[in-house]
Amino acid sequence: MKAYNIEVLPQSVSEEGPRGGGWCFGLPPGIVEEQWPLDANTGYPLQHGFTLLLPAEYRGFGPDIVALSFFGSAHDEDEGRVGEIAALVADADAKEPSDSDLYPFWMSERLSHPRLYRIADFLGRSHAVILLTEAEFNAPFCQPPRLRPNKYRDRIRRPEWLARGAAAVYLDDQTENYGLLQMLGDTDRADLFYNRALDVTPRAEDPNAGIAPRDEWAAAETGYQAFYYWEGDEVEEENYREHAWAADHLPDHIGGSMRPAQNIPDISPYYIEFEEYLGGFNFGGGNAWLDLQTMSFDWAQ
């Protein structure tokens, strides 16, 4: 069992070229327009964050599933909620509505991808995961659904990423983050197709690979080791140290040692921890995690 770093590369993945470890931003592969998951609160298409090729140890969904696409609420999401849409999406047994403006949302749920997982975070914001076969991972990219006037959805401001692309919108707020700008490259001409390639490589050493992360006071439950320690066991700022084995650990990763913005959640060893820039989300400056065993998701700032 190994843990894996996820590195954002300063290059794109083309529709015709090799897919590598996946990509962030841009468009998802292997689905059709009708299968693009909609925001359960607003009816707008969810923002594609990343498509990731999973290492063999983390493919617990069956031998045919090799990757996933993660979708989330837009970085500039209007925090409104359209009750009629939310109620329709939440009711798996809902009858076909007679209202023609509600029909598209009812039909979208019935045409959804067979391996779609809908997830809500602690604020009730909408997110989704689609599990992909190898053929789907290598399939053509899908553009978001075309939007026609709708009296329910149009109560909410349209997310800007649908016009300019997720990377361009996210970087509007990152003009002084030079390290991030250098990593993501020139987004002056960014659009819906703009993406950044991901490289997935095993960590040289991570004693927590295959172990469920736990906070210090509960680490004995699983044998999890914190990546840091206190010199002389004195909990003072000047005594904070990090273990040598954590030196190559990137903030975006699959399994192994976790660096959450707050306390460690109750999570399995099979998880992805990622930062806001892995797709351009708003986690209040914190980071997020997706449990691949329970298909649960949350974030902290």
XYZ file of C-alpha atoms in Angstrom:
301
model
C 0.000 0.000 0.000
C 1.325 3.416 -0.986
C 0.233 7.031 -0.741
C 0.437 9.215 -3.838
C 1.228 12.858 -4.493
C -0.914 14.763 -6.994
C 1.115 17.436 -8.782
C -0.355 20.133 -11.020
C 1.785 20.468 -14.150
C 2.256 23.674 -16.206
C 0.793 22.062 -19.317
C -2.571 20.983 -20.659
C -4.141 17.646 -21.537
C -5.505 17.668 -25.068
C -8.543 15.753 -26.215
C -6.438 13.852 -28.756
C -3.348 13.221 -26.607
C -2.467 10.980 -23.639
C -4.406 11.628 -20.443
C -1.603 10.918 -17.945
C -2.800 11.062 -14.337
C -5.744 13.278 -15.261
C -6.325 17.035 -15.189
C -7.942 19.845 -13.217
C -10.227 22.585 -14.554
C -11.447 22.127 -18.107
C -14.062 19.589 -19.142
C -14.877 16.039 -18.024
C -14.544 13.008 -20.312
C -16.780 10.059 -21.064
C -20.209 11.576 -20.462
C -22.788 13.221 -22.686
C -24.442 16.582 -22.133
C -27.550 15.025 -20.543
C -25.382 13.300 -17.912
C -23.603 16.443 -16.688
C -24.683 16.700 -13.015
C -26.702 19.768 -12.093
C -26.496 21.719 -8.857
C -29.242 20.271 -6.663
C -29.925 23.739 -5.226
C -29.943 25.926 -8.329
C -30.267 23.750 -11.414
C -27.093 25.141 -13.014
C -24.412 22.677 -14.180
C -21.932 21.866 -11.435
C -18.363 23.007 -12.070
C -15.938 20.269 -13.175
C -13.023 20.353 -10.755
C -10.776 17.474 -11.745
C -10.649 14.102 -13.438
C -8.197 11.759 -11.742
C -6.739 8.367 -12.690
C -6.718 6.298 -9.501
C -3.729 4.125 -8.518
C -4.503 0.404 -8.416
C -4.680 0.294 -4.591
C -7.475 2.873 -4.596
C -9.743 1.256 -7.184
C -12.282 -0.242 -4.831
C -15.288 0.079 -7.130
C -14.653 -3.000 -9.251
C -12.036 -3.955 -11.837
C -13.525 -1.789 -14.588
C -13.463 1.531 -12.675
C -10.113 3.293 -13.003
C -10.844 7.017 -12.569
C -13.314 9.613 -11.354
C -14.499 13.117 -12.157
C -15.278 15.484 -9.291
C -17.813 18.306 -9.701
C -18.583 21.025 -7.191
C -20.414 24.242 -6.483
C -18.947 27.129 -8.448
C -16.255 29.368 -6.920
C -18.568 32.358 -7.372
C -21.702 30.456 -6.424
C -24.746 32.490 -5.510
C -25.740 31.040 -2.147
C -29.409 31.104 -3.075
C -31.583 28.040 -3.328
C -34.524 27.330 -5.601
C -36.915 25.314 -3.454
C -38.865 23.817 -6.350
C -35.705 22.466 -7.988
C -34.179 21.202 -4.736
C -37.344 19.339 -3.775
C -37.591 17.709 -7.187
C -33.976 16.532 -7.176
C -34.256 15.202 -3.624
C -37.335 13.089 -4.399
C -36.213 9.960 -6.225
C -39.849 8.947 -6.706
C -41.063 12.293 -8.022
C -43.687 12.050 -10.744
C -43.181 13.760 -14.066
C -44.071 17.437 -13.490
C -46.656 19.149 -15.659
C -44.708 22.401 -15.359
C -42.459 22.594 -18.455
C -39.865 24.647 -16.523
C -39.460 21.913 -13.913
C -39.405 19.068 -16.428
C -35.694 19.534 -17.417
C -34.562 18.974 -13.821
C -36.789 15.930 -13.378
C -35.511 14.468 -16.648
C -31.890 15.245 -15.791
C -32.125 12.980 -12.749
C -33.496 10.163 -14.880
C -30.771 10.528 -17.501
C -27.962 10.772 -14.950
C -24.809 8.698 -15.301
C -25.224 5.207 -13.779
C -22.227 5.806 -11.500
C -23.136 9.285 -10.326
C -22.815 10.017 -6.607
C -24.445 13.199 -5.316
C -22.880 14.711 -2.205
C -23.774 17.700 -0.025
C -21.242 19.434 2.229
C -21.945 20.784 5.735
C -23.390 23.971 4.240
C -25.746 21.987 2.029
C -23.824 22.948 -1.115
C -24.047 20.525 -4.002
C -21.180 18.339 -5.265
C -20.960 15.147 -7.301
C -18.614 12.343 -8.352
C -18.826 10.236 -11.505
C -16.836 6.991 -11.566
C -15.216 6.273 -14.919
C -14.118 3.220 -16.841
C -10.853 3.303 -18.779
C -12.798 3.872 -22.001
C -14.668 6.804 -20.425
C -11.465 8.296 -19.013
C -9.994 8.321 -22.528
C -13.208 9.421 -24.248
C -13.890 12.885 -25.755
C -14.506 15.857 -23.486
C -18.072 16.928 -22.752
C -19.284 20.530 -22.798
C -21.844 21.726 -20.216
C -25.538 21.489 -21.062
C -26.945 24.317 -23.152
C -29.120 26.565 -21.018
C -32.481 27.794 -22.179
C -34.543 30.398 -20.288
C -36.061 28.881 -17.167
C -38.246 30.733 -14.666
C -36.906 28.735 -11.713
C -33.185 28.488 -12.409
C -33.004 32.079 -13.654
C -33.845 33.377 -10.169
C -30.198 32.648 -9.353
C -27.262 34.475 -10.914
C -25.590 32.396 -13.606
C -22.096 31.154 -12.523
C -19.374 33.025 -14.379
C -17.382 29.877 -15.174
C -19.998 28.915 -17.771
C -18.895 31.906 -19.840
C -15.170 32.203 -19.075
C -14.036 28.849 -17.689
C -13.343 27.820 -14.097
C -9.627 28.696 -14.126
C -10.160 32.293 -15.255
C -12.826 32.926 -12.618
C -10.791 31.338 -9.824
C -7.673 33.333 -10.669
C -9.576 36.623 -10.512
C -9.048 36.414 -6.736
C -5.454 35.149 -6.910
C -3.658 38.053 -8.626
C -1.012 38.303 -5.890
C -0.476 34.568 -5.427
C 2.558 34.400 -7.705
C 3.369 30.770 -6.936
C -0.106 29.709 -7.965
C -0.065 31.901 -11.060
C 3.244 30.379 -12.107
C 1.888 26.865 -11.593
C -1.347 27.434 -13.493
C 0.237 29.483 -16.267
C -1.226 32.129 -18.552
C -5.006 32.226 -18.190
C -5.552 35.437 -20.154
C -7.117 33.333 -22.887
C -8.569 30.708 -20.561
C -11.933 29.248 -21.544
C -14.046 26.170 -20.854
C -11.348 23.935 -22.399
C -8.433 25.307 -20.348
C -7.032 22.605 -18.055
C -3.852 21.641 -16.263
C -2.391 18.141 -16.363
C -1.990 16.121 -13.163
C 0.885 13.818 -12.321
C 0.195 11.065 -9.785
C 3.352 9.586 -8.221
C 4.005 7.442 -5.122
C 5.429 9.155 -2.074
C 8.947 8.013 -1.288
C 7.942 7.320 2.315
C 4.663 7.614 4.148
C 4.132 5.339 7.165
C 0.417 6.191 7.095
C -0.332 4.659 3.706
C -3.194 2.209 4.204
C -4.035 3.622 7.650
C -7.120 5.673 8.468
C -6.038 9.185 9.587
C -6.907 10.204 13.142
C -6.118 13.185 15.355
C -3.443 12.879 18.051
C -5.900 12.036 20.809
C -7.430 9.195 18.756
C -4.403 7.984 16.795
C -4.209 4.762 18.815
C -7.408 3.618 17.090
C -5.547 3.002 13.847
C -1.843 3.522 14.569
C -1.794 6.727 12.535
C 1.301 8.946 12.976
C 1.163 12.735 12.773
C 3.559 14.249 10.199
C 4.789 16.655 12.909
C 6.086 16.417 16.480
C 7.112 18.688 19.342
C 10.805 18.821 20.220
C 11.251 17.642 23.789
C 7.508 16.942 23.954
C 6.999 20.611 24.808
C 3.980 21.966 22.912
C 5.322 25.413 22.074
C 5.517 27.162 18.715
C 9.309 27.147 18.701
C 9.348 23.379 19.291
C 7.233 22.470 16.241
C 9.029 20.048 13.901
C 8.082 17.912 10.891
C 9.351 14.371 10.384
C 11.940 13.895 7.651
C 9.696 11.352 5.952
C 7.126 14.081 5.261
C 9.521 16.248 3.252
C 8.229 15.226 -0.203
C 4.526 15.243 0.715
C 2.475 17.532 -1.546
C -0.781 19.091 -0.257
C -2.868 17.305 -2.922
C -2.614 13.578 -2.472
C -4.296 10.163 -2.392
C -4.163 8.345 0.953
C -1.443 8.515 3.579
C -0.689 11.461 5.867
C -3.326 14.178 6.028
C -2.852 17.933 6.522
C -6.392 19.227 7.086
C -7.158 22.880 7.743
C -8.851 21.845 11.006
C -9.290 18.517 12.797
C -8.996 15.233 10.941
C -12.437 13.942 9.916
C -13.635 10.403 10.512
C -12.317 8.992 7.251
C -11.111 5.751 5.697
C -7.561 5.105 4.418
C -8.920 5.477 0.863
C -9.323 9.199 0.360
C -8.227 12.233 -1.647
C -7.182 15.454 0.098
C -7.033 18.522 -2.126
C -6.719 22.304 -2.139
C -9.037 24.929 -3.627
C -6.889 25.367 -6.737
C -7.459 21.741 -7.808
C -10.396 22.821 -9.921
C -10.987 26.337 -8.595
C -13.320 25.942 -5.617
C -14.134 28.041 -2.565
C -13.289 26.249 0.688
C -12.877 29.468 2.671
C -9.122 29.282 2.190
C -9.018 25.702 3.549
C -8.944 22.314 1.901
C -11.211 19.339 1.224
C -11.301 15.570 1.307
C -13.218 12.899 -0.577
C -13.578 9.465 1.024
C -13.417 6.860 -1.749
C -14.854 4.147 0.472
C -17.960 5.914 1.745
C -18.240 8.503 -1.065
C -18.494 11.270 1.531
C -17.034 14.733 0.995
C -16.399 17.802 3.110
C -14.022 20.680 3.644
C -12.751 22.992 6.372
C -11.221 26.458 6.421
